[in-house]
Amino acid sequence: MIKPVGLLTTCAAIAIASGATPARAQSVSTPATSPADPAPADPQADPNTADIIVHALRRSETLQSVPAAITAFTATRIEEAGITKPADFIAQTPNVTLVQTQNAGTSFVVIRGIGQARNSEPSVAVVVDGVQQVNPSQFNRELFDVDQIEVLKGPQGGVYGRNAIGGAIVITTKAPTDTLTGRFKGGFDNGPGFRVQGVLSGPITKGGDLKFRAGLSYYDTNGFIPNVYTGKNADPVRDLSGSAQLLWEPSSTLSFDLRGSVDRLRTRGYYFNIVSDVNDTSVPVQVNNPGIDNRDIYDVSAKVSYDAGFGTFTSITAYDRLTEIVTGDGTDFKPREQSLLYGYFGFDLAQSQFLQVEAVSQEVRFASPVYRPFSFIVGAYGLHTDRYISTSNLKDIGEGVFPVYRTPSTNPRSPQYSFLADSQNNLAWAVFANVNWKLALGLEFDGSLRYDSDRRRQTTLTPTAYLPNVPGFPQGLTGDVRAKTFKELQPKATLRYKVGNPLLVYASFSRGFRSGGFNQTGVAAIAASSGVVGIRDVYDAEVATTYEIGAKTQWFDHQLDINVAAYTTKSQNGYFFFYLATNGTQNLGNVPEARYKGFEVEVNARPMRGWELNAGFGYTDSAIRKFPDPTVIGNHAPLVSEYTVNAGTQYKWALGGSGIEAVARVDYQLLGKTWFDVANSTVRRPVGLVNTRLGLQRNNSWTVTAFAKNLTNRLYNAEYAPGGFVFKAEPRQYGVEFTKTF
């Protein structure tokens, strides 16, 4: 048994960097039918000795055996930490940040410096129940009934293909149960607002070969950021989401898994301010047009798995549809009568953007048994996407702002000022192979190779009257078609050596890729005439190559884990964002070359029964090496935080012999200096955030918890965009929630 005094001394030395890897929360059972399929949690596991099983590399391994930097959150940790949306688990992950801005569908994940921008491909592959999300606007949504979350850092193109350039986020929802069970959760916040959730699961047939799981969640709050012009909050939320699953296992070797989900969000966006310093939070939200942000997401997937004895065949078919319409104030985001344009022309600007994406994907793979000295996975993937986007600037004449969809506005109360519209028809496909070769006792080689091809075809749907006409540049025409294919071979190779249970060392090489694409028609001419460099009608694909070394250690009979990793990444044609005020468009350009290098340290400890300490520190040094404007060379890359500190401690203690336990938890996140544009025109000072939770629970039957997010009410701007646009981060939120399991 561990000596508490010795470990307490060790923990005191490391607690100042405490953090994010919940590496000893809850065990899972033996691997599922396929090595790539997640295994259900084992509620009887001893949390003091059990290992987390992760699946981010498409097979089941313990967290401490995986030769990669992974932060994993089990169902227990998700509940105890109050994780209800992606920002919550990212706040507990070193070298990973999330920038939330503009509207619900616009959030940027930054992993080890690799970031994203508006309307761009994501920087990370997000995989939910084996299905990869194809649109970044799907990411920022309610999380409920989730069994495990895994954040895998570093390019994973060999495993997940396009968009895994920064890493992968693998989310597994809870599986149907063998007995009828249910769960209810409710709560209130200071919006004021409330949240209710319900889940029911169990067998449909007597033999239990057909099971179901269904859940429903509703969140309603008046918001937290005041709009001083309207007298109401700028960020109310109404979010209704649901999920359902049917699992049919007619035999021990064959299973059919059908899942569906829906998310209907009603909120607001575009409540920007304009300042010269990103640290300036003194200007209140004061838009006279609160606008709307309505987003609907529908997903359905079908997975078939067959264990043939010599290996497992798996097929995953998925369809998803996303629609989002956002309206609101335009530049300069002041009340109409106070705006700069009103003083000159007698009207202000408002804006509207409409996005609709439909996608169908198909993956087939074969996985050999994992217990052999040489095991492998081979497969193929196909994706077809239809995407439509329109961007409108409207005259604000004091009659409000109205949504514009596929055709310019003819509403006299909201006259059209500018309008751009494009459709994309994209076809992507890939073939891949992964191998694991046990070379000798403790020595293993892991290799992956994937070839991705992404053909993009864009059609200009802007009426000719609204197309930019700049002397010296070709005039765009309605119906113009632009097409380009982006393709890349993505290898990954890892060598690991395990010295018993205490130590694992590894070294890896990996390459990641994400597609290029098209800015809206005519922006290159507008950018050039405005003196903006690096913005073209077509932006190139990005390729990132990473070398990484790392070590994972376990001490004191699994009571203390210390993991370290160091990396260097060369990025070619990374994205940067630029807003062209001339025609109100959001555009992407390329940074020809940037370098990222850094390291991470993660610690998880249990000094004594009931007490947990988590620690994490991440550092990223970014530098732009090549750019059309030589004055930018040497600057930090956009959206990169120089370092992150993630700290957490939790303590449980029994209240007599009643079976009731008290649980207290504190989490701390520190974001280092952050740059937002290639010019490094402003830098945000470090931001520290504190979250707390205090509750009672009884025998996994019920819980009552009081919580506070951003306890100290740290006011800061979440984003700064070129032109001085800043978007306020969420202030303090607090409330109480309760759950009942039956």
XYZ file of C-alpha atoms in Angstrom:
742
model
C 0.000 0.000 0.000
C 1.207 3.521 -0.735
C 2.833 5.628 1.959
C 0.694 8.798 2.059
C 3.429 11.016 3.530
C 5.868 10.361 0.691
C 3.307 11.011 -1.996
C 2.020 14.126 -0.233
C 5.515 15.581 -0.411
C 5.752 14.748 -4.114
C 2.330 16.237 -4.838
C 3.156 19.455 -2.998
C 6.124 19.932 -5.310
C 4.053 19.575 -8.451
C 0.731 21.110 -7.433
C 1.673 24.599 -8.637
C 1.280 23.354 -12.220
C -1.783 21.253 -11.552
C -4.037 20.205 -14.288
C -5.949 18.155 -16.695
C -5.412 14.444 -17.134
C -8.008 12.462 -15.198
C -5.997 9.299 -15.582
C -7.413 7.336 -12.722
C -11.122 7.912 -12.575
C -12.909 4.827 -13.776
C -12.050 1.572 -15.449
C -13.541 0.049 -18.543
C -14.031 -3.583 -19.393
C -12.380 -5.738 -22.018
C -12.242 -4.475 -25.606
C -15.433 -4.505 -27.620
C -16.049 -6.505 -30.774
C -13.800 -4.337 -32.920
C -10.482 -2.913 -31.759
C -11.722 0.470 -32.928
C -14.968 0.309 -30.970
C -15.182 1.726 -27.434
C -15.763 -0.561 -24.494
C -18.472 0.150 -21.930
C -17.549 1.350 -18.468
C -17.287 -1.065 -15.537
C -19.092 0.477 -12.565
C -17.524 -2.010 -10.123
C -13.915 -1.039 -10.876
C -11.737 0.240 -8.032
C -10.883 3.830 -9.018
C -7.644 3.713 -7.020
C -6.051 0.993 -9.160
C -7.975 0.930 -12.438
C -6.608 2.149 -15.764
C -8.597 4.093 -18.318
C -9.004 2.316 -21.642
C -8.712 4.674 -24.616
C -9.504 4.114 -28.287
C -8.146 7.200 -30.027
C -5.641 5.123 -32.040
C -8.462 2.808 -33.231
C -7.741 0.011 -30.777
C -8.276 -0.469 -27.052
C -5.262 0.253 -24.833
C -4.684 1.628 -21.361
C -4.023 5.342 -21.259
C -0.535 4.850 -19.852
C 0.356 2.351 -22.607
C -0.506 4.577 -25.571
C 2.558 6.138 -27.243
C 0.926 9.534 -27.667
C -0.128 12.568 -25.648
C -3.757 11.889 -24.729
C -5.959 13.550 -22.121
C -8.945 11.358 -21.279
C -12.142 12.142 -19.393
C -14.319 9.265 -18.192
C -18.039 9.476 -17.413
C -17.201 9.894 -13.728
C -14.857 12.816 -14.368
C -17.274 14.419 -16.836
C -19.954 14.409 -14.140
C -17.707 15.502 -11.275
C -16.118 18.334 -13.266
C -19.460 19.604 -14.602
C -18.531 19.205 -18.258
C -21.545 20.245 -20.354
C -19.907 21.696 -23.484
C -16.578 21.422 -25.333
C -15.099 24.509 -23.645
C -15.297 22.697 -20.304
C -13.025 19.760 -21.147
C -10.698 21.849 -23.300
C -10.157 24.111 -20.272
C -8.659 21.074 -18.518
C -6.325 20.016 -21.350
C -2.738 21.334 -21.649
C -1.693 23.027 -24.900
C -5.292 23.047 -26.159
C -7.457 26.173 -26.219
C -10.868 27.134 -27.568
C -11.753 30.568 -28.950
C -15.524 31.128 -28.984
C -16.703 34.118 -30.988
C -19.282 35.663 -33.322
C -21.950 32.938 -33.259
C -22.576 29.430 -31.970
C -21.089 27.769 -35.046
C -17.860 29.782 -34.865
C -15.394 28.327 -32.376
C -11.702 27.698 -32.979
C -9.831 24.773 -31.459
C -6.084 25.423 -31.198
C -3.824 22.416 -30.481
C -0.109 22.997 -30.043
C -0.391 26.161 -32.130
C -2.372 24.646 -35.023
C -5.539 26.738 -35.177
C -8.428 27.512 -37.492
C -10.499 30.456 -38.671
C -13.988 31.401 -39.781
C -15.420 29.169 -42.519
C -12.238 27.081 -42.530
C -11.714 23.380 -42.161
C -11.241 22.449 -38.487
C -7.821 21.993 -36.901
C -8.807 18.721 -35.277
C -10.708 15.595 -36.304
C -13.816 15.340 -34.105
C -15.164 11.797 -34.000
C -18.447 11.034 -32.229
C -19.307 7.339 -31.848
C -17.046 6.451 -34.753
C -18.409 9.141 -37.110
C -16.169 12.065 -38.027
C -17.829 15.483 -38.009
C -17.399 17.165 -41.389
C -18.234 20.757 -40.417
C -16.662 22.776 -37.574
C -20.025 24.456 -36.958
C -21.190 21.150 -35.441
C -18.588 21.137 -32.685
C -19.848 23.671 -30.155
C -22.971 21.920 -28.884
C -24.448 20.516 -25.687
C -22.715 17.437 -24.255
C -24.902 15.043 -22.313
C -25.057 11.281 -21.777
C -21.358 11.050 -22.694
C -19.283 8.064 -21.563
C -15.762 9.216 -22.464
C -13.850 12.039 -24.148
C -10.302 11.625 -25.478
C -8.150 14.515 -26.686
C -5.233 13.268 -28.788
C -2.545 15.871 -29.563
C -0.312 16.029 -32.634
C -1.106 15.294 -36.322
C -3.144 12.104 -36.714
C -3.594 12.133 -40.488
C -2.441 8.526 -40.764
C -5.311 7.476 -38.486
C -8.125 9.962 -39.169
C -7.145 11.676 -42.416
C -8.102 15.198 -43.423
C -8.472 17.751 -40.640
C -6.575 15.684 -38.054
C -3.717 18.126 -38.572
C -3.658 19.241 -34.933
C -4.982 16.076 -33.352
C -8.245 14.266 -32.695
C -11.113 14.567 -30.232
C -12.912 11.253 -29.783
C -16.291 11.392 -28.014
C -18.128 8.214 -27.017
C -21.711 8.366 -25.791
C -23.110 5.884 -23.298
C -24.256 2.518 -24.614
C -27.653 0.842 -24.079
C -27.910 -1.149 -20.851
C -28.968 -4.727 -20.177
C -31.513 -3.628 -17.550
C -33.999 -0.782 -17.569
C -32.316 2.305 -16.128
C -32.984 6.012 -16.176
C -31.472 9.302 -15.157
C -32.850 12.783 -14.601
C -30.840 15.978 -14.233
C -32.077 19.476 -13.521
C -30.571 22.774 -12.514
C -30.762 26.545 -12.338
C -28.275 29.334 -13.107
C -28.001 33.081 -12.560
C -29.091 33.958 -16.138
C -31.627 33.293 -14.799
C -31.939 29.976 -16.559
C -32.622 26.292 -16.143
C -31.504 22.956 -17.600
C -33.418 19.642 -17.646
C -32.184 16.331 -19.019
C -33.572 12.825 -19.058
C -32.172 9.491 -20.251
C -33.846 6.074 -20.437
C -32.117 2.839 -21.451
C -32.768 -0.887 -21.413
C -33.659 -4.049 -23.325
C -36.543 -4.270 -25.786
C -36.604 -8.048 -26.214
C -36.588 -10.614 -23.437
C -33.264 -12.059 -24.478
C -31.688 -8.612 -24.490
C -30.394 -8.905 -28.052
C -32.246 -5.666 -28.932
C -31.606 -2.682 -26.653
C -32.281 1.043 -26.758
C -31.083 4.301 -25.249
C -32.783 7.688 -25.607
C -32.117 11.086 -24.096
C -33.510 14.604 -24.188
C -31.943 17.867 -22.991
C -33.292 21.406 -22.798
C -31.385 24.489 -21.690
C -32.974 27.925 -21.341
C -31.219 31.016 -19.986
C -31.579 34.765 -20.373
C -27.813 35.077 -20.757
C -24.942 36.727 -18.888
C -23.562 39.616 -21.008
C -25.607 42.843 -20.709
C -26.581 44.854 -23.791
C -26.812 48.386 -22.441
C -28.825 49.608 -25.439
C -31.677 47.080 -25.252
C -31.566 46.619 -21.483
C -31.488 42.838 -21.961
C -28.653 40.345 -22.137
C -26.902 39.877 -25.468
C -26.520 36.090 -25.165
C -29.781 34.298 -24.295
C -29.862 30.592 -25.138
C -32.648 28.138 -25.935
C -31.198 24.751 -26.801
C -33.193 21.569 -27.354
C -31.224 18.431 -28.139
C -32.000 14.742 -28.204
C -30.448 11.415 -29.097
C -31.618 7.863 -29.653
C -29.862 4.542 -30.223
C -30.940 1.026 -31.164
C -28.427 -1.788 -30.672
C -29.248 -5.209 -32.108
C -26.890 -8.104 -31.401
C -28.465 -11.201 -32.957
C -25.326 -13.202 -32.151
C -22.031 -12.826 -30.342
C -20.314 -12.018 -33.647
C -22.793 -9.664 -35.343
C -24.155 -6.282 -34.261
C -26.207 -3.478 -35.796
C -25.973 -0.048 -34.189
C -28.348 2.736 -35.325
C -27.981 6.230 -33.832
C -29.607 9.579 -34.392
C -29.397 13.013 -32.780
C -30.841 16.483 -33.171
C -29.826 19.867 -31.792
C -31.944 23.001 -32.217
C -30.267 26.126 -30.872
C -31.772 29.606 -30.611
C -29.414 32.349 -29.467
C -27.776 35.556 -30.766
C -24.486 36.623 -32.263
C -22.456 39.503 -33.736
C -22.371 41.501 -30.481
C -18.854 42.800 -31.140
C -17.058 45.902 -29.919
C -14.275 47.761 -31.706
C -11.169 48.648 -29.680
C -7.459 49.012 -30.408
C -6.284 46.857 -27.480
C -7.593 43.319 -26.948
C -7.256 43.861 -23.188
C -9.802 46.695 -23.253
C -13.060 45.357 -21.785
C -14.469 48.761 -20.811
C -16.751 49.123 -23.834
C -20.130 47.478 -23.181
C -22.194 45.603 -25.746
C -24.504 48.241 -27.234
C -25.876 46.905 -30.521
C -29.330 48.176 -31.422
C -30.113 45.068 -33.500
C -29.879 42.016 -31.198
C -30.491 39.763 -34.200
C -30.778 35.986 -34.176
C -28.551 32.915 -34.328
C -30.636 29.870 -35.188
C -28.778 26.611 -35.760
C -30.282 23.176 -36.471
C -28.183 19.984 -36.593
C -29.464 16.531 -37.561
C -27.264 13.415 -37.512
C -27.973 9.769 -38.200
C -25.559 6.834 -38.504
C -25.640 3.070 -38.913
C -22.784 0.779 -37.899
C -22.552 -2.911 -38.726
C -19.829 -5.075 -37.152
C -19.101 -8.726 -37.869
C -16.451 -10.788 -36.099
C -15.297 -13.466 -38.528
C -12.854 -15.018 -36.061
C -9.796 -14.043 -38.067
C -10.789 -10.373 -37.795
C -13.655 -7.907 -37.592
C -15.409 -6.199 -40.492
C -17.026 -2.814 -39.747
C -19.150 -0.522 -41.879
C -20.238 2.967 -40.770
C -22.703 4.995 -42.838
C -23.605 8.531 -41.739
C -25.705 11.490 -42.832
C -25.764 14.932 -41.251
C -27.389 18.249 -42.039
C -26.591 21.650 -40.539
C -28.419 24.916 -41.100
C -27.498 28.198 -39.416
C -28.823 31.704 -39.975
C -27.199 34.601 -38.132
C -28.272 38.252 -38.234
C -27.232 41.290 -36.231
C -25.569 44.660 -36.177
C -22.719 45.534 -38.518
C -19.717 47.809 -38.286
C -19.236 49.702 -35.969
C -21.576 47.854 -33.574
C -22.909 50.974 -31.921
C -26.487 52.245 -31.676
C -27.595 53.405 -35.106
C -27.648 57.110 -34.287
C -24.108 56.940 -32.830
C -22.531 54.991 -35.674
C -19.963 56.514 -38.003
C -21.930 55.672 -41.154
C -25.128 57.228 -39.821
C -23.363 60.536 -39.335
C -22.278 60.589 -43.011
C -25.050 58.741 -44.877
C -28.069 58.615 -42.582
C -28.077 54.845 -42.186
C -26.112 52.171 -40.317
C -25.182 48.644 -41.432
C -26.545 45.291 -40.344
C -25.570 41.817 -41.547
C -26.889 38.340 -42.229
C -25.145 35.058 -42.996
C -26.793 31.797 -44.015
C -25.025 28.435 -44.017
C -26.365 25.028 -45.007
C -24.277 21.868 -45.192
C -25.377 18.315 -46.027
C -22.958 15.398 -45.922
C -23.026 11.650 -46.508
C -20.057 9.522 -45.465
C -19.146 5.852 -45.651
C -16.307 3.997 -43.982
C -15.439 0.315 -44.244
C -12.565 -1.359 -42.440
C -11.157 -4.714 -41.446
C -9.301 -5.167 -38.148
C -7.252 -8.228 -37.290
C -7.224 -9.579 -33.717
C -5.155 -7.337 -31.437
C -3.590 -10.108 -29.335
C -1.259 -11.277 -32.113
C 2.369 -10.101 -32.459
C 1.385 -8.366 -35.688
C -2.037 -6.755 -36.004
C -3.450 -4.357 -38.552
C -6.443 -2.329 -39.740
C -7.175 -1.556 -43.389
C -10.050 0.425 -44.796
C -11.524 3.056 -47.073
C -13.518 6.237 -46.521
C -15.765 8.356 -48.733
C -17.501 11.684 -48.147
C -19.840 13.792 -50.265
C -20.686 17.319 -49.081
C -23.045 19.983 -50.409
C -22.454 23.413 -48.900
C -24.190 26.747 -49.484
C -23.238 30.082 -47.920
C -24.515 33.612 -48.429
C -23.200 36.778 -46.788
C -25.197 40.012 -46.742
C -24.680 43.591 -45.656
C -27.961 45.422 -45.108
C -28.883 49.039 -44.496
C -30.138 49.659 -40.983
C -32.787 52.368 -41.358
C -34.203 51.832 -37.879
C -36.692 49.114 -38.845
C -34.644 46.161 -37.603
C -32.595 43.507 -39.402
C -34.125 40.575 -41.261
C -32.561 37.271 -42.329
C -31.360 36.785 -45.898
C -31.147 33.229 -47.210
C -30.560 32.347 -50.869
C -31.605 35.523 -52.660
C -30.955 39.207 -51.935
C -33.410 40.980 -49.677
C -36.338 42.840 -51.244
C -37.630 43.915 -47.841
C -37.871 47.755 -47.845
C -37.387 47.727 -44.046
C -33.944 46.129 -44.493
C -32.514 47.195 -47.879
C -29.724 45.085 -49.393
C -26.309 46.776 -49.495
C -24.103 43.880 -50.657
C -24.670 40.154 -51.279
C -22.365 37.213 -52.015
C -23.409 33.589 -52.412
C -21.599 30.385 -53.381
C -22.335 26.672 -53.387
C -19.794 23.876 -53.042
C -20.017 20.289 -54.181
C -17.173 18.346 -52.558
C -16.134 14.719 -52.959
C -13.457 13.283 -50.672
C -12.124 9.755 -50.438
C -9.315 7.966 -48.658
C -7.667 4.581 -48.179
C -5.745 3.758 -45.021
C -3.810 1.106 -43.125
C -2.611 0.897 -39.511
C -0.238 -1.717 -38.085
C 1.034 -2.709 -34.648
C 4.116 -4.920 -34.538
C 5.476 -6.308 -31.272
C 9.161 -6.493 -32.143
C 10.487 -7.757 -28.826
C 9.625 -7.795 -25.150
C 8.412 -4.260 -24.395
C 9.328 -2.921 -27.851
C 6.565 -2.106 -30.366
C 6.223 -0.324 -33.684
C 3.000 1.477 -34.654
C 2.572 2.662 -38.213
C -0.204 4.344 -40.179
C -0.485 5.416 -43.789
C -3.439 7.202 -45.334
C -4.000 8.797 -48.726
C -6.674 11.508 -48.881
C -8.118 13.188 -51.956
C -10.572 16.080 -51.675
C -12.139 17.459 -54.864
C -13.859 20.824 -54.403
C -16.142 22.455 -56.901
C -17.567 25.909 -56.191
C -20.267 27.699 -58.163
C -20.811 31.438 -57.944
C -24.476 32.144 -57.182
C -24.135 35.872 -56.558
C -26.297 37.875 -58.968
C -24.053 39.774 -61.374
C -25.237 43.129 -60.053
C -23.675 42.332 -56.665
C -20.356 40.910 -57.910
C -17.266 43.055 -57.233
C -15.992 44.961 -60.252
C -12.431 46.185 -59.672
C -10.504 47.715 -62.615
C -7.554 45.567 -63.619
C -9.088 42.345 -62.282
C -11.323 39.802 -64.074
C -15.030 40.432 -63.608
C -16.799 37.528 -61.898
C -19.966 36.135 -63.449
C -22.976 34.387 -62.002
C -22.624 30.671 -62.670
C -18.804 30.706 -62.716
C -17.387 27.360 -61.577
C -14.038 26.907 -59.847
C -12.677 23.452 -59.113
C -9.572 22.090 -57.462
C -8.454 18.809 -55.928
C -6.377 18.757 -52.759
C -4.594 15.516 -51.919
C -1.914 14.294 -49.554
C -0.178 11.130 -48.352
C -0.170 11.115 -44.562
C 2.237 8.767 -42.775
C 2.713 8.211 -39.068
C 5.387 6.062 -37.402
C 5.896 5.488 -33.686
C 8.392 3.397 -31.758
C 7.649 2.668 -28.109
C 9.516 0.845 -25.390
C 7.895 -0.176 -22.125
C 9.993 -0.986 -19.073
C 7.493 -2.839 -16.884
C 4.598 -0.814 -15.509
C 6.607 2.215 -14.310
C 7.940 3.581 -17.619
C 6.970 3.953 -21.275
C 9.104 5.975 -23.708
C 8.213 6.714 -27.323
C 9.279 8.661 -30.398
C 7.060 9.478 -33.366
C 6.882 11.140 -36.753
C 3.538 12.206 -38.221
C 2.072 14.314 -40.977
C -1.343 15.963 -41.017
C -3.310 17.649 -43.796
C -6.439 19.720 -44.203
C -7.943 20.848 -47.455
C -7.734 24.244 -49.017
C -10.777 25.905 -50.484
C -12.369 28.993 -51.946
C -13.056 32.414 -50.570
C -16.263 33.967 -51.827
C -16.048 35.122 -55.422
C -14.187 38.358 -56.067
C -12.537 38.896 -52.699
C -9.012 38.698 -54.159
C -9.668 41.788 -56.242
C -11.164 43.671 -53.306
C -8.231 42.678 -51.061
C -5.638 43.747 -53.633
C -7.340 47.086 -54.225
C -7.355 47.645 -50.451
C -3.651 46.840 -50.094
C -4.208 43.540 -48.218
C -1.676 40.810 -49.025
C -2.103 37.059 -48.761
C -5.826 36.926 -49.633
C -6.720 35.089 -52.852
C -9.893 33.562 -54.257
C -8.347 30.133 -53.629
C -6.448 29.311 -50.448
C -4.110 26.318 -50.331
C -4.206 23.137 -48.257
C -2.146 23.044 -45.074
C 0.369 20.307 -44.274
C 1.974 19.934 -40.840
C 4.894 17.630 -40.047
C 5.643 16.808 -36.415
C 8.430 15.030 -34.550
C 7.629 14.078 -30.960
C 9.263 12.291 -28.038
C 7.570 11.421 -24.788
C 7.549 9.371 -21.619
C 4.786 8.032 -19.368
C 5.479 6.892 -15.816
C 3.503 5.307 -12.981
C 4.537 5.389 -9.333
C 3.393 4.234 -5.885
C 1.180 1.361 -6.992
C -0.726 3.440 -9.578
C -1.208 6.386 -7.217
C 0.875 8.836 -9.247
C 1.251 9.275 -13.021
C 3.663 11.727 -14.629
C 3.640 12.132 -18.418
C 5.873 14.388 -20.512
C 6.085 15.115 -24.242
C 8.141 17.458 -26.427
C 7.511 18.268 -30.092
C 8.476 20.365 -33.073
C 6.098 21.057 -35.980
C 6.596 22.620 -39.392
C 3.376 24.003 -40.863
C 3.094 24.907 -44.531
C 0.194 27.095 -45.706
C -1.493 27.479 -42.345
C -4.679 29.550 -42.257
C -5.112 33.148 -41.172
C -8.298 35.226 -41.129
C -8.965 38.693 -42.545
C -12.210 40.667 -42.572
C -12.707 42.861 -45.637
C -14.895 45.714 -44.495
C -15.324 46.871 -48.113
C -17.733 44.042 -48.913
C -18.267 42.563 -45.424
C -16.626 39.209 -46.228
C -14.762 36.791 -43.957
C -11.687 35.523 -45.776
C -8.866 33.037 -45.386
C -5.261 33.420 -46.428
C -2.177 31.211 -46.102
C 0.948 31.575 -43.991
C 3.505 29.866 -46.274
C 5.533 28.548 -43.342
C 5.311 28.595 -39.555
C 7.166 26.626 -36.876
C 5.824 25.408 -33.557
C 7.845 23.815 -30.790
C 6.980 23.080 -27.217
C 6.349 20.570 -24.493
C 3.738 19.316 -22.034
C 3.814 17.897 -18.516
C 0.769 16.137 -17.092
C 0.378 14.753 -13.581
C -2.394 12.814 -11.875
C -2.170 11.827 -8.225
C -4.196 10.312 -5.397
C -2.376 11.140 -2.170
C -5.032 9.349 -0.142
C -8.439 7.828 -0.635
C -10.927 10.459 -1.740
C -8.362 13.100 -2.678
C -7.282 13.737 -6.271
C -4.769 16.188 -7.700
C -4.431 16.852 -11.427
C -1.696 18.949 -12.996
C -0.802 20.103 -16.477
C 1.472 22.633 -18.138
C 1.857 23.224 -21.866
C 4.207 25.568 -23.707
C 4.122 26.504 -27.400
C 6.619 28.753 -29.148
C 5.259 29.805 -32.537
C 7.016 31.759 -35.277
C 6.016 32.794 -38.801
C 8.949 31.918 -41.078
C 7.591 32.932 -44.504
C 4.946 35.492 -45.506
C 4.320 37.885 -48.450
C 4.743 40.859 -46.100
C 8.331 40.676 -44.767
C 7.455 42.756 -41.697
C 5.370 39.814 -40.426
C 8.214 37.284 -40.477
C 9.214 36.339 -36.946
C 5.807 37.159 -35.475
C 3.763 34.683 -33.464
C 1.103 32.680 -35.326
C -2.550 33.750 -34.920
C -4.648 32.518 -31.958
C -1.687 30.855 -30.214
C -1.434 31.056 -26.417
C 2.190 30.948 -25.328
C 1.427 28.569 -22.467
C -1.421 26.947 -20.568
C -1.690 25.863 -16.939
C -4.517 23.520 -15.991
C -4.954 22.767 -12.293
C -7.501 20.731 -10.396
C -8.106 19.201 -7.001
C -11.068 17.231 -5.678
C -11.839 15.770 -2.260
C -14.602 13.380 -1.183
C -15.445 12.544 2.392
C -18.163 10.458 4.039
C -20.770 12.099 6.243
C -21.209 9.499 8.977
C -22.599 6.088 8.072
C -25.494 7.360 6.002
C -23.877 6.542 2.666
C -23.818 10.249 1.829
C -20.568 11.796 0.622
C -19.573 15.436 0.270
C -17.571 16.371 -2.839
C -15.558 19.577 -3.255
C -13.732 20.455 -6.481
C -11.698 23.414 -7.750
C -10.336 23.782 -11.306
C -8.007 26.509 -12.522
C -7.034 27.465 -16.065
C -4.351 29.980 -16.979
C -4.010 31.091 -20.603
C -0.665 32.723 -21.358
C -0.084 35.651 -23.667
C -2.154 35.224 -26.838
C -1.736 36.763 -30.299
C -4.659 36.949 -32.737
C -3.435 38.153 -36.147
C -0.344 37.761 -38.291
C 0.630 41.387 -37.645
C 0.624 40.760 -33.867
C -1.090 44.133 -33.634
C -2.169 43.415 -30.056
C -1.501 40.728 -27.458
C -3.852 39.601 -24.718
C -2.363 39.457 -21.254
C -2.547 36.135 -19.343
C -6.048 35.163 -18.242
C -6.712 33.036 -15.142
C -10.087 31.371 -14.584
C -11.412 29.502 -11.523
C -14.306 27.011 -11.487
C -15.664 25.474 -8.277
C -18.158 22.767 -7.344
C -19.487 21.645 -3.934
C -22.064 18.916 -3.563
C -23.570 15.903 -1.839
C -24.089 12.451 -3.333
C -25.440 9.135 -2.127
C -24.498 5.694 -3.421
C -24.629 6.766 -7.081
C -28.353 7.347 -6.547
C -28.601 11.136 -6.346
C -26.428 14.244 -6.276
C -26.976 17.902 -5.416
C -24.219 20.308 -6.478
C -23.645 24.051 -6.293
C -21.292 25.367 -8.993
C -19.563 28.520 -10.142
C -17.762 29.067 -13.461
C -15.323 31.964 -13.689
C -15.755 32.406 -9.953
C -13.708 35.613 -9.765
C -15.650 37.157 -12.663
C -12.527 37.663 -14.773
C -13.545 39.939 -17.650
C -11.642 39.439 -20.893
C -12.152 39.352 -24.647
C -12.300 35.897 -26.194
C -11.148 37.059 -29.628
C -9.584 39.975 -31.449
C -10.062 40.110 -35.234
C -8.224 42.403 -37.675
C -9.905 45.787 -37.630
C -10.210 45.829 -33.838
C -13.272 43.578 -33.503
C -13.417 41.991 -30.036
C -15.915 39.491 -28.682
C -16.563 39.327 -24.954
C -15.961 36.074 -23.072
C -18.528 34.742 -20.632
C -18.521 36.351 -17.171
C -19.269 34.573 -13.905
C -21.997 31.944 -13.902
C -23.294 30.114 -10.864
C -26.153 27.883 -9.891
C -27.238 24.535 -8.523
C -27.960 21.210 -10.214
C -29.258 17.841 -9.101
C -29.396 14.340 -10.564
C -31.386 11.230 -9.809
C -30.558 7.772 -11.152
C -33.057 4.931 -11.068
